[in-house]
Protein backbone atom coordinates (compact mmCIF):
# COMPACT_ATOMS: atom_id res chain seq x y z
CA UNK A 1 0.00 0.00 0.00
CA UNK A 2 1.30 3.49 -0.89
CA UNK A 3 2.14 5.83 1.99
CA UNK A 4 -0.41 8.33 0.74
CA UNK A 5 -3.14 5.70 0.95
CA UNK A 6 -2.07 4.98 4.52
CA UNK A 7 -2.34 8.67 5.33
CA UNK A 8 -5.84 8.72 3.86
CA UNK A 9 -6.88 5.79 6.06
CA UNK A 10 -5.22 7.44 9.08
CA UNK A 11 -7.15 10.66 8.51
CA UNK A 12 -10.41 8.72 8.12
CA UNK A 13 -9.69 6.96 11.40
CA UNK A 14 -8.75 10.24 13.06
CA UNK A 15 -11.99 11.84 11.87
CA UNK A 16 -13.95 9.19 13.76
CA UNK A 17 -12.59 10.75 16.98
CA UNK A 18 -13.33 14.34 15.98
CA UNK A 19 -16.39 16.52 16.14
CA UNK A 20 -18.01 17.61 12.89
CA UNK A 21 -16.39 21.04 12.89
CA UNK A 22 -12.94 19.52 13.51
CA UNK A 23 -12.88 16.95 10.69
CA UNK A 24 -9.67 16.90 8.66
CA UNK A 25 -9.81 17.04 4.89
CA UNK A 26 -7.41 14.83 2.93
CA UNK A 27 -6.09 17.52 0.65
CA UNK A 28 -2.77 18.90 -0.51
CA UNK A 29 -3.78 22.19 1.09
CA UNK A 30 -4.27 20.64 4.52
CA UNK A 31 -1.63 21.90 6.95
CA UNK A 32 -0.88 19.88 10.05
CA UNK A 33 1.56 22.13 11.85
CA UNK A 34 2.33 25.85 12.01
CA UNK A 35 0.08 28.87 12.21
CA UNK A 36 -2.31 27.58 9.52
CA UNK A 37 -2.63 24.10 11.01
CA UNK A 38 -6.09 22.58 10.77
CA UNK A 39 -5.62 20.45 13.89
CA UNK A 40 -4.66 21.13 17.47
CA UNK A 41 -1.63 19.61 19.13
CA UNK A 42 -3.44 16.69 20.80
CA UNK A 43 -5.06 15.77 17.48
CA UNK A 44 -1.68 15.95 15.75
CA UNK A 45 -0.13 13.50 18.20
CA UNK A 46 -3.10 11.17 17.81
CA UNK A 47 -2.71 11.28 14.02
CA UNK A 48 0.99 10.46 14.28
CA UNK A 49 0.17 7.47 16.48
CA UNK A 50 -2.45 6.18 14.03
CA UNK A 51 -0.01 6.52 11.12
CA UNK A 52 2.68 4.62 13.03
CA UNK A 53 0.26 1.79 13.81
CA UNK A 54 -0.82 1.55 10.16
CA UNK A 55 2.79 1.51 8.94
CA UNK A 56 3.52 -1.30 11.37
CA UNK A 57 0.50 -3.26 10.13
CA UNK A 58 1.24 -2.72 6.44
CA UNK A 59 5.04 -2.83 6.34
CA UNK A 60 5.75 -4.87 9.47
CA UNK A 61 8.14 -2.13 10.53
CA UNK A 62 8.16 -0.01 13.64
CA UNK A 63 8.98 3.61 12.93
CA UNK A 64 8.90 6.59 15.23
CA UNK A 65 7.96 9.68 13.29
CA UNK A 66 8.83 12.05 16.08
CA UNK A 67 12.56 11.55 16.38
CA UNK A 68 15.86 13.44 16.24
CA UNK A 69 15.72 13.66 12.44
CA UNK A 70 12.35 15.38 12.56
CA UNK A 71 13.79 18.04 14.85
CA UNK A 72 16.94 18.57 12.83
CA UNK A 73 15.20 19.42 9.55
CA UNK A 74 14.83 23.11 8.75
CA UNK A 75 11.26 22.70 7.55
CA UNK A 76 9.04 20.45 9.62
CA UNK A 77 8.32 17.14 7.87
CA UNK A 78 4.84 17.28 9.43
CA UNK A 79 3.73 20.32 7.44
CA UNK A 80 1.49 18.71 4.81
CA UNK A 81 0.45 15.37 3.32
CA UNK A 82 3.23 15.71 0.74
CA UNK A 83 5.95 16.38 3.30
CA UNK A 84 4.75 13.65 5.68
CA UNK A 85 4.65 11.18 2.78
CA UNK A 86 8.22 12.03 1.73
CA UNK A 87 9.42 11.86 5.32
CA UNK A 88 7.92 8.40 5.92
CA UNK A 89 9.30 7.12 2.62
CA UNK A 90 12.77 8.29 3.70
CA UNK A 91 12.43 6.63 7.09
CA UNK A 92 11.34 3.35 5.50
CA UNK A 93 14.27 3.45 3.07
CA UNK A 94 16.63 3.91 6.01
CA UNK A 95 15.12 0.83 7.64
CA UNK A 96 16.01 -1.38 4.65
CA UNK B 1 8.33 29.02 43.52
CA UNK B 2 8.80 25.83 41.52
CA UNK B 3 10.29 26.42 38.06
CA UNK B 4 11.26 23.52 35.83
CA UNK B 5 12.92 24.07 32.47
CA UNK B 6 12.46 21.77 29.51
CA UNK B 7 13.57 21.80 25.90
CA UNK B 8 10.34 23.25 24.49
CA UNK B 9 8.63 24.72 27.55
CA UNK B 10 9.11 25.68 31.17
CA UNK B 11 6.61 25.07 33.93
CA UNK B 12 6.08 27.12 37.07
CA UNK B 13 3.53 27.36 39.84
CA UNK B 14 0.53 29.55 39.26
CA UNK B 15 0.47 33.14 40.52
CA UNK B 16 -2.39 35.63 40.94
CA UNK B 17 -1.08 37.44 37.84
CA UNK B 18 -2.13 34.36 35.83
CA UNK B 19 -5.82 34.77 36.67
CA UNK B 20 -6.70 36.51 33.41
CA UNK B 21 -4.82 33.96 31.31
CA UNK B 22 -6.55 31.07 33.11
CA UNK B 23 -9.94 32.64 32.48
CA UNK B 24 -9.10 33.11 28.80
CA UNK B 25 -8.70 29.34 28.54
CA UNK B 26 -11.42 28.19 30.90
CA UNK B 27 -14.04 30.54 29.46
CA UNK B 28 -13.25 29.62 25.86
CA UNK B 29 -16.42 27.86 24.67
CA UNK B 30 -14.62 25.24 22.62
CA UNK B 31 -11.96 24.41 25.18
CA UNK B 32 -14.36 24.32 28.10
CA UNK B 33 -16.96 22.15 26.40
CA UNK B 34 -16.06 19.14 28.54
CA UNK B 35 -15.05 21.03 31.70
CA UNK B 36 -16.93 22.27 34.73
CA UNK B 37 -18.21 25.71 33.80
CA UNK B 38 -16.15 28.65 35.02
CA UNK B 39 -17.64 32.10 35.46
CA UNK B 40 -15.61 34.95 33.92
CA UNK B 41 -14.91 36.68 37.21
CA UNK B 42 -11.36 37.90 37.69
CA UNK B 43 -11.65 38.43 41.45
CA UNK B 44 -13.02 34.92 41.99
CA UNK B 45 -10.14 33.49 39.97
CA UNK B 46 -7.62 35.51 42.00
CA UNK B 47 -9.26 34.28 45.21
CA UNK B 48 -9.07 30.70 43.91
CA UNK B 49 -5.33 31.09 43.28
CA UNK B 50 -4.80 32.68 46.71
CA UNK B 51 -6.61 29.74 48.29
CA UNK B 52 -4.46 27.32 46.27
CA UNK B 53 -1.35 29.02 47.63
CA UNK B 54 -2.40 28.00 51.16
CA UNK B 55 -2.76 24.32 50.22
CA UNK B 56 0.01 21.77 50.46
CA UNK B 57 -1.64 18.87 48.68
CA UNK B 58 -2.07 20.37 45.20
CA UNK B 59 0.12 21.62 42.40
CA UNK B 60 -1.19 24.14 39.92
CA UNK B 61 1.19 24.76 37.05
CA UNK B 62 1.40 27.31 34.29
CA UNK B 63 3.10 25.94 31.18
CA UNK B 64 5.19 28.62 29.49
CA UNK B 65 6.84 28.86 26.10
CA UNK B 66 10.59 29.30 25.99
CA UNK B 67 9.85 33.01 25.52
CA UNK B 68 8.17 32.97 28.96
CA UNK B 69 4.65 33.40 27.56
CA UNK B 70 1.92 31.35 29.29
CA UNK B 71 0.56 28.70 26.92
CA UNK B 72 -1.21 26.23 29.19
CA UNK B 73 -2.38 25.07 32.59
CA UNK B 74 -2.08 21.77 34.44
CA UNK B 75 -3.11 20.67 37.92
CA UNK B 76 -2.16 17.80 40.20
CA UNK B 77 -4.62 17.15 43.03
CA UNK B 78 -6.67 14.51 44.87
CA UNK B 79 -3.65 12.67 46.24
CA UNK B 80 -4.79 9.20 47.23
CA UNK B 81 -2.88 6.35 48.84
CA UNK B 82 -0.69 5.64 45.82
CA UNK B 83 -2.04 7.81 43.01
CA UNK B 84 -2.50 11.48 42.12
CA UNK B 85 -5.15 13.00 39.89
CA UNK B 86 -4.33 15.09 36.83
CA UNK B 87 -6.62 17.77 35.45
CA UNK B 88 -7.19 21.36 34.33
CA UNK B 89 -5.05 20.59 31.28
CA UNK B 90 -5.71 23.34 28.78
CA UNK B 91 -3.38 24.65 26.09
CA UNK B 92 -3.56 27.68 23.81
CA UNK B 93 -4.61 26.95 20.24
CA UNK B 94 -1.29 27.69 18.59
CA UNK B 95 0.95 25.63 20.85
CA UNK B 96 3.01 22.95 19.17
CA UNK B 97 2.60 19.20 19.84
CA UNK B 98 6.02 19.20 21.48
CA UNK B 99 5.11 22.05 23.81
CA UNK B 100 1.91 20.21 24.71
CA UNK B 101 3.57 16.86 25.37
CA UNK B 102 6.59 18.21 27.19
CA UNK B 103 4.47 20.53 29.34
CA UNK B 104 2.39 17.61 30.49
CA UNK B 105 5.44 15.40 30.95
CA UNK B 106 7.24 17.95 33.15
CA UNK B 107 4.18 18.35 35.40
CA UNK B 108 3.62 14.62 35.77
CA UNK B 109 7.29 13.87 36.24
CA UNK B 110 7.53 16.46 39.02
CA UNK B 111 4.47 14.93 40.69
CA UNK B 112 5.94 11.43 40.45
CA UNK B 113 9.20 12.65 42.01
CA UNK B 114 7.49 14.58 44.81
CA UNK B 115 4.88 11.99 45.77
CA UNK B 116 6.81 8.80 45.05
CA UNK B 117 3.57 7.44 43.59
CA UNK B 118 3.68 4.98 40.73
CA UNK B 119 0.39 5.87 39.06
CA UNK B 120 -2.11 8.63 38.37
CA UNK B 121 -5.84 8.81 37.72
CA UNK B 122 -8.25 11.13 35.94
CA UNK B 123 -11.65 11.24 34.31
CA UNK B 124 -12.68 12.23 30.80
CA UNK B 125 -16.14 12.98 29.44
CA UNK B 126 -17.34 10.05 27.32
CA UNK B 127 -17.99 12.35 24.35
CA UNK B 128 -14.45 13.72 24.38
CA UNK B 129 -13.21 11.06 21.98
CA UNK B 130 -9.93 12.59 20.85
CA UNK B 131 -8.76 13.13 24.43
CA UNK B 132 -9.75 9.56 25.31
CA UNK B 133 -7.76 8.31 22.32
CA UNK B 134 -4.73 10.38 23.34
CA UNK B 135 -4.68 9.12 26.91
CA UNK B 136 -5.12 5.49 25.81
CA UNK B 137 -2.21 6.02 23.44
CA UNK B 138 -0.16 7.16 26.42
CA UNK B 139 -0.95 3.95 28.28
CA UNK B 140 -4.03 4.86 30.34
CA UNK B 141 -6.77 2.30 30.89
CA UNK B 142 -10.44 2.72 31.73
CA UNK B 143 -11.03 1.33 35.23
CA UNK B 144 -14.60 2.50 35.81
CA UNK B 145 -17.31 4.64 34.31
CA UNK B 146 -20.39 6.56 35.24
CA UNK B 147 -23.11 8.13 33.16
CA UNK B 148 -20.90 11.03 32.04
CA UNK B 149 -17.27 10.00 32.39
CA UNK B 150 -14.72 7.29 31.91
CA UNK B 151 -12.39 6.96 34.88
CA UNK B 152 -8.82 6.19 33.89
CA UNK B 153 -5.70 4.99 35.62
CA UNK B 154 -2.19 4.90 34.24
CA UNK B 155 1.04 3.60 35.73
CA UNK B 156 4.20 5.69 35.69
CA UNK B 157 5.92 2.87 33.81
CA UNK B 158 3.31 2.75 31.03
CA UNK B 159 3.19 6.52 30.67
CA UNK B 160 6.97 6.91 30.45
CA UNK B 161 7.23 4.03 27.98
CA UNK B 162 4.70 5.70 25.68
CA UNK B 163 5.70 9.36 26.00
CA UNK B 164 9.28 8.41 25.10
CA UNK B 165 8.04 7.33 21.67
CA UNK B 166 7.17 10.96 20.94
CA UNK B 167 9.36 13.07 23.13
CA UNK B 168 13.10 12.98 23.57
CA UNK B 169 13.53 12.71 27.30
CA UNK B 170 17.02 13.01 28.72
PDB file of N, CA and C in Angstrom, chain B residues 33-75:
ATOM      1  N   UNK B  33     -15.769  22.952  26.690  1.00  0.00           N
ATOM      2  CA  UNK B  33     -16.964  22.146  26.400  1.00  0.00           C
ATOM      3  C   UNK B  33     -17.113  20.956  27.360  1.00  0.00           C
ATOM      4  N   UNK B  34     -15.999  20.334  27.699  1.00  0.00           N
ATOM      5  CA  UNK B  34     -16.057  19.138  28.543  1.00  0.00           C
ATOM      6  C   UNK B  34     -15.586  19.397  29.973  1.00  0.00           C
ATOM      7  N   UNK B  35     -15.518  20.678  30.346  1.00  0.00           N
ATOM      8  CA  UNK B  35     -15.052  21.031  31.699  1.00  0.00           C
ATOM      9  C   UNK B  35     -16.213  21.540  32.538  1.00  0.00           C
ATOM     10  N   UNK B  36     -15.978  21.586  33.858  1.00  0.00           N
ATOM     11  CA  UNK B  36     -16.927  22.271  34.726  1.00  0.00           C
ATOM     12  C   UNK B  36     -16.928  23.744  34.316  1.00  0.00           C
ATOM     13  N   UNK B  37     -18.102  24.320  34.257  1.00  0.00           N
ATOM     14  CA  UNK B  37     -18.209  25.709  33.797  1.00  0.00           C
ATOM     15  C   UNK B  37     -17.517  26.668  34.781  1.00  0.00           C
ATOM     16  N   UNK B  38     -16.810  27.626  34.208  1.00  0.00           N
ATOM     17  CA  UNK B  38     -16.147  28.650  35.016  1.00  0.00           C
ATOM     18  C   UNK B  38     -16.727  30.010  34.654  1.00  0.00           C
ATOM     19  N   UNK B  39     -17.096  30.751  35.679  1.00  0.00           N
ATOM     20  CA  UNK B  39     -17.642  32.098  35.464  1.00  0.00           C
ATOM     21  C   UNK B  39     -16.491  33.062  35.161  1.00  0.00           C
ATOM     22  N   UNK B  40     -16.675  33.975  34.199  1.00  0.00           N
ATOM     23  CA  UNK B  40     -15.612  34.949  33.917  1.00  0.00           C
ATOM     24  C   UNK B  40     -15.636  36.022  34.991  1.00  0.00           C
ATOM     25  N   UNK B  41     -14.949  35.752  36.081  1.00  0.00           N
ATOM     26  CA  UNK B  41     -14.910  36.677  37.207  1.00  0.00           C
ATOM     27  C   UNK B  41     -13.468  36.717  37.714  1.00  0.00           C
ATOM     28  N   UNK B  42     -12.789  37.800  37.397  1.00  0.00           N
ATOM     29  CA  UNK B  42     -11.362  37.904  37.693  1.00  0.00           C
ATOM     30  C   UNK B  42     -11.083  37.791  39.194  1.00  0.00           C
ATOM     31  N   UNK B  43     -11.897  38.462  40.006  1.00  0.00           N
ATOM     32  CA  UNK B  43     -11.649  38.432  41.452  1.00  0.00           C
ATOM     33  C   UNK B  43     -11.809  37.022  42.007  1.00  0.00           C
ATOM     34  N   UNK B  44     -12.832  36.296  41.509  1.00  0.00           N
ATOM     35  CA  UNK B  44     -13.024  34.916  41.990  1.00  0.00           C
ATOM     36  C   UNK B  44     -11.829  34.052  41.622  1.00  0.00           C
ATOM     37  N   UNK B  45     -11.294  34.285  40.422  1.00  0.00           N
ATOM     38  CA  UNK B  45     -10.137  33.486  39.974  1.00  0.00           C
ATOM     39  C   UNK B  45      -8.916  33.825  40.827  1.00  0.00           C
ATOM     40  N   UNK B  46      -8.745  35.109  41.139  1.00  0.00           N
ATOM     41  CA  UNK B  46      -7.624  35.514  42.003  1.00  0.00           C
ATOM     42  C   UNK B  46      -7.782  34.870  43.381  1.00  0.00           C
ATOM     43  N   UNK B  47      -9.014  34.882  43.893  1.00  0.00           N
ATOM     44  CA  UNK B  47      -9.264  34.276  45.208  1.00  0.00           C
ATOM     45  C   UNK B  47      -8.974  32.780  45.182  1.00  0.00           C
ATOM     46  N   UNK B  48      -9.328  32.138  44.060  1.00  0.00           N
ATOM     47  CA  UNK B  48      -9.068  30.699  43.913  1.00  0.00           C
ATOM     48  C   UNK B  48      -7.560  30.432  43.978  1.00  0.00           C
ATOM     49  N   UNK B  49      -6.793  31.277  43.293  1.00  0.00           N
ATOM     50  CA  UNK B  49      -5.326  31.092  43.283  1.00  0.00           C
ATOM     51  C   UNK B  49      -4.757  31.357  44.684  1.00  0.00           C
ATOM     52  N   UNK B  50      -5.273  32.391  45.333  1.00  0.00           N
ATOM     53  CA  UNK B  50      -4.805  32.685  46.706  1.00  0.00           C
ATOM     54  C   UNK B  50      -5.086  31.510  47.637  1.00  0.00           C
ATOM     55  N   UNK B  51      -6.268  30.903  47.456  1.00  0.00           N
ATOM     56  CA  UNK B  51      -6.607  29.741  48.294  1.00  0.00           C
ATOM     57  C   UNK B  51      -5.655  28.585  47.966  1.00  0.00           C
ATOM     58  N   UNK B  52      -5.388  28.392  46.673  1.00  0.00           N
ATOM     59  CA  UNK B  52      -4.464  27.320  46.268  1.00  0.00           C
ATOM     60  C   UNK B  52      -3.115  27.504  46.959  1.00  0.00           C
ATOM     61  N   UNK B  53      -2.676  28.756  47.056  1.00  0.00           N
ATOM     62  CA  UNK B  53      -1.346  29.015  47.629  1.00  0.00           C
ATOM     63  C   UNK B  53      -1.259  28.652  49.111  1.00  0.00           C
ATOM     64  N   UNK B  54      -2.416  28.422  49.746  1.00  0.00           N
ATOM     65  CA  UNK B  54      -2.397  28.001  51.156  1.00  0.00           C
ATOM     66  C   UNK B  54      -2.426  26.477  51.277  1.00  0.00           C
ATOM     67  N   UNK B  55      -2.640  25.781  50.170  1.00  0.00           N
ATOM     68  CA  UNK B  55      -2.758  24.316  50.218  1.00  0.00           C
ATOM     69  C   UNK B  55      -1.382  23.667  50.087  1.00  0.00           C
ATOM     70  N   UNK B  56      -1.258  22.483  50.645  1.00  0.00           N
ATOM     71  CA  UNK B  56       0.007  21.773  50.461  1.00  0.00           C
ATOM     72  C   UNK B  56      -0.198  20.393  49.836  1.00  0.00           C
ATOM     73  N   UNK B  57      -1.384  20.177  49.301  1.00  0.00           N
ATOM     74  CA  UNK B  57      -1.640  18.874  48.685  1.00  0.00           C
ATOM     75  C   UNK B  57      -2.093  19.019  47.225  1.00  0.00           C
ATOM     76  N   UNK B  58      -1.740  20.134  46.612  1.00  0.00           N
ATOM     77  CA  UNK B  58      -2.074  20.371  45.203  1.00  0.00           C
ATOM     78  C   UNK B  58      -0.902  21.052  44.507  1.00  0.00           C
ATOM     79  N   UNK B  59      -0.846  20.871  43.201  1.00  0.00           N
ATOM     80  CA  UNK B  59       0.124  21.617  42.395  1.00  0.00           C
ATOM     81  C   UNK B  59      -0.619  22.191  41.207  1.00  0.00           C
ATOM     82  N   UNK B  60      -0.522  23.487  41.042  1.00  0.00           N
ATOM     83  CA  UNK B  60      -1.192  24.138  39.920  1.00  0.00           C
ATOM     84  C   UNK B  60      -0.101  24.805  39.094  1.00  0.00           C
ATOM     85  N   UNK B  61       0.085  24.291  37.873  1.00  0.00           N
ATOM     86  CA  UNK B  61       1.189  24.761  37.045  1.00  0.00           C
ATOM     87  C   UNK B  61       0.706  25.632  35.887  1.00  0.00           C
ATOM     88  N   UNK B  62       1.531  26.577  35.546  1.00  0.00           N
ATOM     89  CA  UNK B  62       1.398  27.306  34.288  1.00  0.00           C
ATOM     90  C   UNK B  62       2.507  26.785  33.374  1.00  0.00           C
ATOM     91  N   UNK B  63       2.121  26.382  32.173  1.00  0.00           N
ATOM     92  CA  UNK B  63       3.105  25.936  31.179  1.00  0.00           C
ATOM     93  C   UNK B  63       3.458  27.160  30.335  1.00  0.00           C
ATOM     94  N   UNK B  64       4.750  27.431  30.229  1.00  0.00           N
ATOM     95  CA  UNK B  64       5.186  28.624  29.487  1.00  0.00           C
ATOM     96  C   UNK B  64       6.039  28.238  28.288  1.00  0.00           C
ATOM     97  N   UNK B  65       5.948  29.045  27.250  1.00  0.00           N
ATOM     98  CA  UNK B  65       6.837  28.864  26.096  1.00  0.00           C
ATOM     99  C   UNK B  65       8.253  29.229  26.524  1.00  0.00           C
ATOM    100  N   UNK B  66       9.211  28.947  25.664  1.00  0.00           N
ATOM    101  CA  UNK B  66      10.594  29.303  25.990  1.00  0.00           C
ATOM    102  C   UNK B  66      10.795  30.814  25.968  1.00  0.00           C
ATOM    103  N   UNK B  67       9.778  31.537  25.471  1.00  0.00           N
ATOM    104  CA  UNK B  67       9.849  33.011  25.522  1.00  0.00           C
ATOM    105  C   UNK B  67       9.100  33.535  26.750  1.00  0.00           C
ATOM    106  N   UNK B  68       8.827  32.624  27.689  1.00  0.00           N
ATOM    107  CA  UNK B  68       8.169  32.971  28.955  1.00  0.00           C
ATOM    108  C   UNK B  68       6.738  33.496  28.796  1.00  0.00           C
ATOM    109  N   UNK B  69       6.063  33.046  27.728  1.00  0.00           N
ATOM    110  CA  UNK B  69       4.651  33.398  27.559  1.00  0.00           C
ATOM    111  C   UNK B  69       3.810  32.217  28.043  1.00  0.00           C
ATOM    112  N   UNK B  70       2.777  32.467  28.840  1.00  0.00           N
ATOM    113  CA  UNK B  70       1.924  31.351  29.289  1.00  0.00           C
ATOM    114  C   UNK B  70       1.188  30.718  28.112  1.00  0.00           C
ATOM    115  N   UNK B  71       1.242  29.391  28.035  1.00  0.00           N
ATOM    116  CA  UNK B  71       0.556  28.704  26.923  1.00  0.00           C
ATOM    117  C   UNK B  71      -0.359  27.586  27.414  1.00  0.00           C
ATOM    118  N   UNK B  72      -0.332  27.306  28.725  1.00  0.00           N
ATOM    119  CA  UNK B  72      -1.209  26.235  29.186  1.00  0.00           C
ATOM    120  C   UNK B  72      -1.282  26.140  30.697  1.00  0.00           C
ATOM    121  N   UNK B  73      -2.212  25.316  31.146  1.00  0.00           N
ATOM    122  CA  UNK B  73      -2.382  25.073  32.594  1.00  0.00           C
ATOM    123  C   UNK B  73      -2.427  23.568  32.859  1.00  0.00           C
ATOM    124  N   UNK B  74      -2.063  23.193  34.062  1.00  0.00           N
ATOM    125  CA  UNK B  74      -2.077  21.771  34.441  1.00  0.00           C
ATOM    126  C   UNK B  74      -2.164  21.694  35.963  1.00  0.00           C
ATOM    127  N   UNK B  75      -2.943  20.756  36.458  1.00  0.00           N
ATOM    128  CA  UNK B  75      -3.114  20.668  37.917  1.00  0.00           C
ATOM    129  C   UNK B  75      -2.952  19.229  38.386  1.00  0.00           C
TER     130      UNK B  75
END
